Short mmCIF file of C-alpha atoms and ligand atoms in Angstrom, two decimals:
data_model
loop_
_atom_site.label_atom_id
_atom_site.label_comp_id
_atom_site.label_asym_id
_atom_site.label_seq_id
_atom_site.Cartn_x
_atom_site.Cartn_y
_atom_site.Cartn_z
CA MET A 1 5.54 182.40 157.72
CA LYS A 2 2.18 182.00 156.01
CA ALA A 3 -1.34 182.15 157.37
CA ARG A 4 -3.21 178.90 157.98
CA ALA A 5 -5.63 178.06 155.14
CA PHE A 6 -9.03 179.61 155.88
CA ASP A 7 -12.46 180.03 154.34
CA TYR A 8 -13.40 183.58 153.42
CA VAL A 9 -17.00 184.78 153.71
CA ARG A 10 -18.43 188.19 152.90
CA PRO A 11 -21.97 188.33 154.36
CA GLN A 12 -24.55 190.93 153.33
CA THR A 13 -25.89 191.83 156.79
CA VAL A 14 -24.70 192.00 160.38
CA GLY A 15 -27.19 189.24 161.26
CA ASP A 16 -25.69 186.95 158.61
CA ALA A 17 -22.16 187.70 159.83
CA LEU A 18 -23.11 186.82 163.41
CA ARG A 19 -24.69 183.54 162.26
CA VAL A 20 -21.63 182.59 160.18
CA PHE A 21 -19.50 183.05 163.31
CA ASP A 22 -21.86 180.84 165.32
CA ASP A 23 -21.96 178.19 162.58
CA ALA A 24 -18.15 178.06 162.61
CA GLY A 25 -18.32 176.98 166.24
CA GLY A 26 -16.28 180.01 167.26
CA ASP A 27 -13.30 179.08 165.04
CA ALA A 28 -13.74 182.34 163.12
CA ALA A 29 -12.68 185.97 163.12
CA TYR A 30 -14.23 189.16 161.81
CA ILE A 31 -11.96 191.12 159.53
CA ALA A 32 -12.52 194.85 159.04
CA GLY A 33 -9.53 196.89 157.84
CA GLY A 34 -7.20 193.92 158.30
CA GLN A 35 -4.36 196.20 159.39
CA SER A 36 -3.72 194.20 162.57
CA LEU A 37 -5.45 190.93 161.81
CA VAL A 38 -3.57 190.20 158.57
CA PRO A 39 -0.11 190.47 160.21
CA ALA A 40 -1.44 188.38 163.12
CA LEU A 41 -2.60 185.71 160.65
CA ALA A 42 0.74 185.75 158.85
CA LEU A 43 2.53 185.22 162.16
CA ARG A 44 -0.08 182.63 163.22
CA LEU A 45 -0.82 184.59 166.36
CA GLN A 46 -4.39 184.02 165.21
CA ALA A 47 -5.41 181.09 163.01
CA PRO A 48 -9.20 181.05 162.51
CA ALA A 49 -10.76 178.54 160.10
CA VAL A 50 -13.17 181.20 158.78
CA LEU A 51 -12.59 184.88 158.04
CA ILE A 52 -15.78 186.94 158.03
CA ASP A 53 -15.31 190.17 156.11
CA ILE A 54 -17.41 192.94 157.69
CA ALA A 55 -15.69 195.93 156.08
CA ARG A 56 -18.41 196.58 153.49
CA LEU A 57 -21.47 195.93 155.63
CA GLU A 58 -23.71 198.94 155.05
CA GLU A 59 -25.05 198.78 158.64
CA LEU A 60 -21.56 199.37 160.02
CA HIS A 61 -20.98 202.56 158.03
CA GLY A 62 -22.01 206.15 158.54
CA ILE A 63 -21.50 208.98 160.99
CA SER A 64 -24.69 210.63 162.24
CA LEU A 65 -26.22 212.67 165.05
CA GLU A 66 -28.69 210.67 167.14
CA ASP A 67 -30.35 211.73 170.42
CA GLY A 68 -27.48 213.89 171.63
CA TRP A 69 -24.81 211.41 170.53
CA LEU A 70 -22.50 211.28 167.57
CA ARG A 71 -22.92 207.73 166.29
CA ILE A 72 -19.96 206.33 164.39
CA GLY A 73 -20.38 203.02 162.53
CA ALA A 74 -17.78 200.41 163.45
CA ALA A 75 -16.49 200.10 159.88
CA THR A 76 -15.81 203.84 159.62
CA ARG A 77 -12.21 204.13 158.48
CA HIS A 78 -9.66 206.27 160.32
CA VAL A 79 -9.39 208.59 157.30
CA GLU A 80 -13.13 209.26 157.54
CA ILE A 81 -12.78 210.23 161.22
CA LEU A 82 -9.95 212.55 160.15
CA THR A 83 -11.95 214.28 157.42
CA SER A 84 -15.53 214.25 158.75
CA ASP A 85 -17.11 217.67 159.43
CA LEU A 86 -19.48 216.04 161.93
CA VAL A 87 -16.57 214.58 163.90
CA ALA A 88 -14.67 217.89 163.80
CA ARG A 89 -17.71 219.77 165.12
CA HIS A 90 -19.21 217.31 167.60
CA ALA A 91 -16.29 215.11 168.71
CA PRO A 92 -13.24 217.32 168.10
CA LEU A 93 -11.06 215.18 170.37
CA LEU A 94 -11.29 212.32 167.85
CA ALA A 95 -10.42 214.69 165.01
CA LYS A 96 -7.40 215.91 166.96
CA ALA A 97 -6.19 212.36 167.69
CA ALA A 98 -6.77 210.95 164.19
CA PRO A 99 -3.65 212.40 162.50
CA PHE A 100 -1.52 210.54 165.05
CA VAL A 101 -2.93 207.13 164.10
CA ALA A 102 -0.32 205.34 162.00
CA HIS A 103 0.23 206.48 158.40
CA PRO A 104 -2.11 207.42 155.52
CA ALA A 105 -2.07 203.92 153.97
CA ILE A 106 -3.14 202.36 157.28
CA ARG A 107 -5.68 205.09 157.97
CA ASN A 108 -7.24 204.35 154.56
CA LYS A 109 -8.05 200.77 155.62
CA GLY A 110 -8.07 200.61 159.44
CA THR A 111 -11.45 201.04 161.09
CA PHE A 112 -12.68 202.72 164.25
CA GLY A 113 -14.44 199.56 165.43
CA GLY A 114 -11.38 197.44 164.63
CA SER A 115 -9.19 199.72 166.70
CA LEU A 116 -11.52 199.49 169.71
CA ALA A 117 -11.98 195.72 169.35
CA LEU A 118 -8.23 195.20 169.21
CA ALA A 119 -7.74 197.36 172.35
CA ASP A 120 -4.06 197.98 171.81
CA PRO A 121 -2.95 200.01 174.86
CA ALA A 122 -0.78 202.13 172.55
CA SER A 123 -3.68 203.05 170.24
CA GLU A 124 -5.18 206.50 170.17
CA PHE A 125 -8.89 205.77 169.65
CA PRO A 126 -9.49 203.37 172.57
CA ALA A 127 -8.05 205.95 174.99
CA MET A 128 -10.09 208.73 173.36
CA ALA A 129 -13.27 206.62 173.68
CA LEU A 130 -12.49 206.57 177.40
CA ALA A 131 -11.80 210.32 177.54
CA LEU A 132 -15.06 211.00 175.72
CA ASP A 133 -17.14 208.66 177.90
CA ALA A 134 -18.29 206.85 174.75
CA ASP A 135 -20.71 203.94 174.62
CA ILE A 136 -19.97 200.88 172.53
CA GLU A 137 -22.91 199.25 170.69
CA ILE A 138 -22.36 195.51 170.55
CA ALA A 139 -24.30 193.10 168.32
CA SER A 140 -24.71 189.37 168.87
CA THR A 141 -27.14 186.60 167.94
CA GLU A 142 -28.69 187.15 171.40
CA GLY A 143 -29.48 190.81 170.58
CA ASP A 144 -27.73 194.16 171.00
CA ARG A 145 -26.24 195.63 174.17
CA ARG A 146 -24.40 198.82 175.06
CA VAL A 147 -21.27 199.01 177.16
CA ALA A 148 -19.59 202.18 178.43
CA ALA A 149 -15.96 202.55 177.33
CA GLU A 150 -15.12 202.53 181.03
CA ASP A 151 -16.32 198.91 181.25
CA PHE A 152 -15.24 197.85 177.78
CA PHE A 153 -11.45 197.80 178.15
CA LEU A 154 -10.50 195.07 180.59
CA GLY A 155 -6.79 194.44 180.10
CA LEU A 156 -4.04 193.88 177.55
CA TYR A 157 -5.87 193.40 174.22
CA GLU A 158 -8.83 192.31 176.33
CA THR A 159 -12.33 193.76 176.05
CA ALA A 160 -15.87 193.04 177.18
CA LEU A 161 -16.58 191.46 173.76
CA GLN A 162 -17.69 187.84 174.09
CA PRO A 163 -16.85 185.30 171.35
CA GLY A 164 -18.93 186.09 168.27
CA GLU A 165 -19.95 189.57 169.41
CA MET A 166 -19.35 192.43 167.02
CA ILE A 167 -19.00 196.16 167.57
CA ARG A 168 -21.81 197.72 165.58
CA ALA A 169 -21.14 201.40 166.36
CA VAL A 170 -19.69 203.77 168.92
CA ARG A 171 -21.70 206.60 170.48
CA VAL A 172 -19.89 209.72 171.59
CA PRO A 173 -21.59 212.44 173.69
CA ILE A 174 -21.55 215.58 171.55
CA ALA A 175 -19.37 218.52 172.50
CA THR A 176 -21.11 221.64 173.82
CA ALA A 177 -20.16 225.33 173.85
CA SER A 178 -18.48 224.80 177.22
CA SER A 179 -16.42 221.79 176.08
CA ARG A 180 -12.68 222.10 175.58
CA CYS A 181 -10.37 219.32 174.47
CA ALA A 182 -6.77 218.67 173.56
CA PHE A 183 -4.70 215.71 172.37
CA ASP A 184 -1.00 215.14 171.93
CA GLU A 185 1.51 212.34 172.10
CA LEU A 186 5.23 211.89 172.29
CA SER A 187 6.83 209.39 169.94
CA ARG A 188 10.26 208.85 168.47
CA ARG A 189 9.06 209.55 164.93
CA ARG A 190 5.68 210.81 163.66
CA GLY A 191 3.52 207.77 162.88
CA ASP A 192 5.28 205.49 165.37
CA TYR A 193 3.28 204.16 168.27
CA ALA A 194 3.46 206.74 171.06
CA LEU A 195 5.79 206.51 174.06
CA VAL A 196 2.99 208.33 175.86
CA GLY A 197 -0.21 209.91 174.58
CA CYS A 198 -2.98 211.84 176.29
CA GLY A 199 -6.42 213.25 175.57
CA VAL A 200 -8.15 215.79 177.79
CA ASN A 201 -11.89 216.46 177.65
CA VAL A 202 -13.03 219.37 179.86
CA GLN A 203 -16.43 220.89 180.56
CA LEU A 204 -16.16 224.46 181.84
CA ALA A 205 -18.69 226.42 183.90
CA GLU A 206 -17.84 230.12 184.20
CA SER A 207 -14.12 229.54 183.64
CA ARG A 208 -13.98 226.74 186.21
CA VAL A 209 -13.67 223.06 185.49
CA ASP A 210 -17.11 221.55 185.88
CA SER A 211 -15.97 218.07 184.87
CA VAL A 212 -12.96 216.59 183.15
CA ARG A 213 -11.82 213.26 181.77
CA ILE A 214 -8.15 212.61 181.14
CA ALA A 215 -7.12 209.43 179.35
CA PHE A 216 -3.63 208.17 178.55
CA LEU A 217 -2.32 205.65 176.05
CA SER A 218 0.94 203.70 176.24
CA VAL A 219 1.18 203.90 180.03
CA GLY A 220 -0.04 200.43 180.96
CA SER A 221 -1.81 197.32 179.75
CA MET A 222 -4.89 199.26 178.61
CA PRO A 223 -6.12 202.82 178.12
CA MET A 224 -5.95 204.55 181.50
CA ARG A 225 -7.94 207.37 183.06
CA ALA A 226 -6.17 209.70 185.48
CA THR A 227 -8.97 210.11 188.02
CA THR A 228 -6.89 211.66 190.82
CA ALA A 229 -5.62 214.33 188.44
CA GLU A 230 -9.19 214.87 187.24
CA SER A 231 -10.42 215.37 190.84
CA ALA A 232 -7.63 217.89 191.44
CA LEU A 233 -9.03 220.08 188.68
CA VAL A 234 -12.78 219.98 189.30
CA GLY A 235 -14.18 223.20 190.72
CA HIS A 236 -11.04 225.20 189.94
CA PRO A 237 -10.04 227.52 187.13
CA LEU A 238 -7.28 226.12 184.92
CA THR A 239 -4.41 228.10 186.37
CA ARG A 240 -0.74 227.21 186.23
CA ASP A 241 -0.77 226.31 189.94
CA GLN A 242 -3.81 224.06 189.60
CA ILE A 243 -2.33 222.37 186.56
CA ARG A 244 0.79 221.63 188.58
CA VAL A 245 -1.37 219.98 191.27
CA ALA A 246 -2.95 217.79 188.59
CA GLN A 247 0.46 216.91 187.17
CA ASP A 248 1.68 215.87 190.62
CA ALA A 249 -1.46 213.75 191.10
CA LEU A 250 -0.47 211.59 188.13
CA ALA A 251 1.90 209.69 190.40
CA CYS A 252 -1.23 208.25 192.10
CA ASP A 253 -2.94 207.42 188.80
CA LEU A 254 -0.22 205.93 186.65
CA ASP A 255 2.28 203.17 187.28
CA PRO A 256 3.71 202.77 183.78
CA PRO A 257 5.90 199.85 182.80
CA GLY A 258 9.52 200.39 181.86
CA ASP A 259 11.48 198.71 179.10
CA GLU A 260 15.01 198.86 177.75
CA HIS A 261 14.20 202.02 175.75
CA VAL A 262 11.98 203.91 178.19
CA PRO A 263 12.34 203.37 181.95
CA ALA A 264 9.13 203.63 183.98
CA GLU A 265 10.21 206.92 185.63
CA MET A 266 10.79 208.49 182.25
CA ARG A 267 7.38 207.41 180.99
CA LEU A 268 5.74 208.93 184.07
CA HIS A 269 7.77 212.10 183.56
CA LEU A 270 6.65 212.28 179.92
CA ALA A 271 3.03 211.81 180.97
CA ARG A 272 3.42 214.68 183.42
CA VAL A 273 4.96 216.93 180.77
CA LEU A 274 2.26 216.06 178.28
CA LEU A 275 -0.59 216.75 180.71
CA GLY A 276 0.98 220.10 181.61
CA ARG A 277 1.20 221.09 177.96
CA LEU A 278 -2.34 220.04 177.16
CA LEU A 279 -3.94 221.72 180.16
CA GLY A 280 -1.68 224.76 179.68
CA GLY A 281 -3.16 225.19 176.23
CA LEU A 282 -6.62 225.34 177.78
CA GLU A 283 -5.71 227.72 180.64
CA THR A 284 -8.69 229.82 181.67
CA VAL A 285 -6.70 232.22 183.87
CA ALA A 286 -3.13 233.31 183.19
C1 FAD B 301 2.46 199.59 160.62
C2 FAD B 301 1.23 199.85 161.47
C3 FAD B 301 1.23 200.96 162.28
C4 FAD B 301 0.11 201.22 163.07
N1 FAD B 301 0.13 202.31 163.88
C5 FAD B 301 -0.94 202.60 164.64
C6 FAD B 301 -0.96 203.74 165.48
O1 FAD B 301 -0.02 204.54 165.54
N2 FAD B 301 -2.08 203.94 166.25
C7 FAD B 301 -3.15 203.09 166.20
O2 FAD B 301 -4.13 203.32 166.90
N3 FAD B 301 -3.16 202.02 165.41
C8 FAD B 301 -2.09 201.75 164.63
N4 FAD B 301 -2.14 200.64 163.82
C9 FAD B 301 -3.36 199.79 163.85
C10 FAD B 301 -4.43 200.24 162.84
O3 FAD B 301 -4.62 201.60 162.93
C11 FAD B 301 -5.88 199.67 163.04
O4 FAD B 301 -6.60 200.48 163.92
C12 FAD B 301 -5.95 198.39 163.65
O5 FAD B 301 -5.25 197.53 162.82
C13 FAD B 301 -7.39 197.79 163.81
O6 FAD B 301 -8.30 198.16 162.82
P1 FAD B 301 -8.68 197.22 161.59
O7 FAD B 301 -9.95 197.75 161.03
O8 FAD B 301 -7.53 197.12 160.66
O9 FAD B 301 -8.97 195.83 162.31
P2 FAD B 301 -8.62 194.33 161.83
O10 FAD B 301 -7.15 194.19 161.66
O11 FAD B 301 -9.49 193.93 160.70
O12 FAD B 301 -9.10 193.54 163.14
C14 FAD B 301 -8.41 193.69 164.37
C15 FAD B 301 -9.14 192.83 165.43
O13 FAD B 301 -10.41 193.41 165.72
C16 FAD B 301 -11.47 192.49 165.40
N5 FAD B 301 -12.55 193.32 164.85
C17 FAD B 301 -12.46 194.20 163.82
N6 FAD B 301 -13.62 194.86 163.67
C18 FAD B 301 -14.47 194.39 164.63
C19 FAD B 301 -15.80 194.68 165.00
N7 FAD B 301 -16.54 195.62 164.38
N8 FAD B 301 -16.34 194.00 166.04
C20 FAD B 301 -15.61 193.06 166.72
N9 FAD B 301 -14.35 192.73 166.40
C21 FAD B 301 -13.78 193.40 165.37
C22 FAD B 301 -10.87 191.48 164.46
O14 FAD B 301 -11.53 190.23 164.54
C23 FAD B 301 -9.43 191.41 164.97
O15 FAD B 301 -9.36 190.56 166.08
C24 FAD B 301 -1.04 200.37 163.01
C25 FAD B 301 -1.03 199.26 162.17
C26 FAD B 301 0.08 199.00 161.39
C27 FAD B 301 0.06 197.80 160.48
#
């Protein structure tokens, strides 16, 4: 199959890109890394009349510290997340998740903003945005707005983005001396989409859990937080017993789908195992 014929535009500014989208009457799509959009065009799952290339827009690039946040431009490529010193120091959970995103060729083109906009429930970065309590900066012809990751992911490939809106950047609260984090996923082969993946972001206060965010990928129609498991940990040291309580609580948080390869019970079991491993690695008391 071939893509529908389309016009290709490469604007010089975010403002121009937004106006081109408006002028196309909504029959347009932004293209960043193209790693998901190009296959979708080829299969005619999407068939916009105009493709607006935003990959080289200067305003969408750069990783910087701003007012207690790590600000990551939407067109930052996955490989840059993987290799950035700023990300490793201030948002280590992203650095830990990045090697699990696809393969080097895809990481060289795919973008952070593209991954969040696509909102694939099996993707690592949307779930980690949730675990990190990130804010999404959204640009439109009406002006900019900010949406918490919590309110951004709405369903299967569905986000709070309105037609024509563009992710400009993502803001991640910076890690502190009392932050601990861990990421892992289980997949059939390295580089495959995960059967289950999980990121844990803990704030400790004198060896006890002060706050924690646990986010899973591949367990439902969108990235999922495990809030009952989180509540089971707050106020306690990370002991083996307490970790077991949190693992048990996952049954209240997750209701994963089954398919012919992975029944729902197995997916829940894998989530439980994964959480145990991740929290076990952060144990504060033996
Ligand atoms: C073989 C293969 C394996 C993969 N494996 C993984 C994996 O294991 N884990 C994983 O997380 N991902 C995986 N991916 C997806 C890839 O990593 C990219 O993250 C993903 O394709 C989206 O990023 P992109 O920049 O390529 O977006 P594009 O393909 O350019 O766009 C995707 C969608 O987002 C929209 N969009 C893009 N940027 C913006 C923006 N700034 N604002 C608003 N809308 C925007 C586009 O209009 C489009 O609808 C895989 C892809 C392939 C082809």
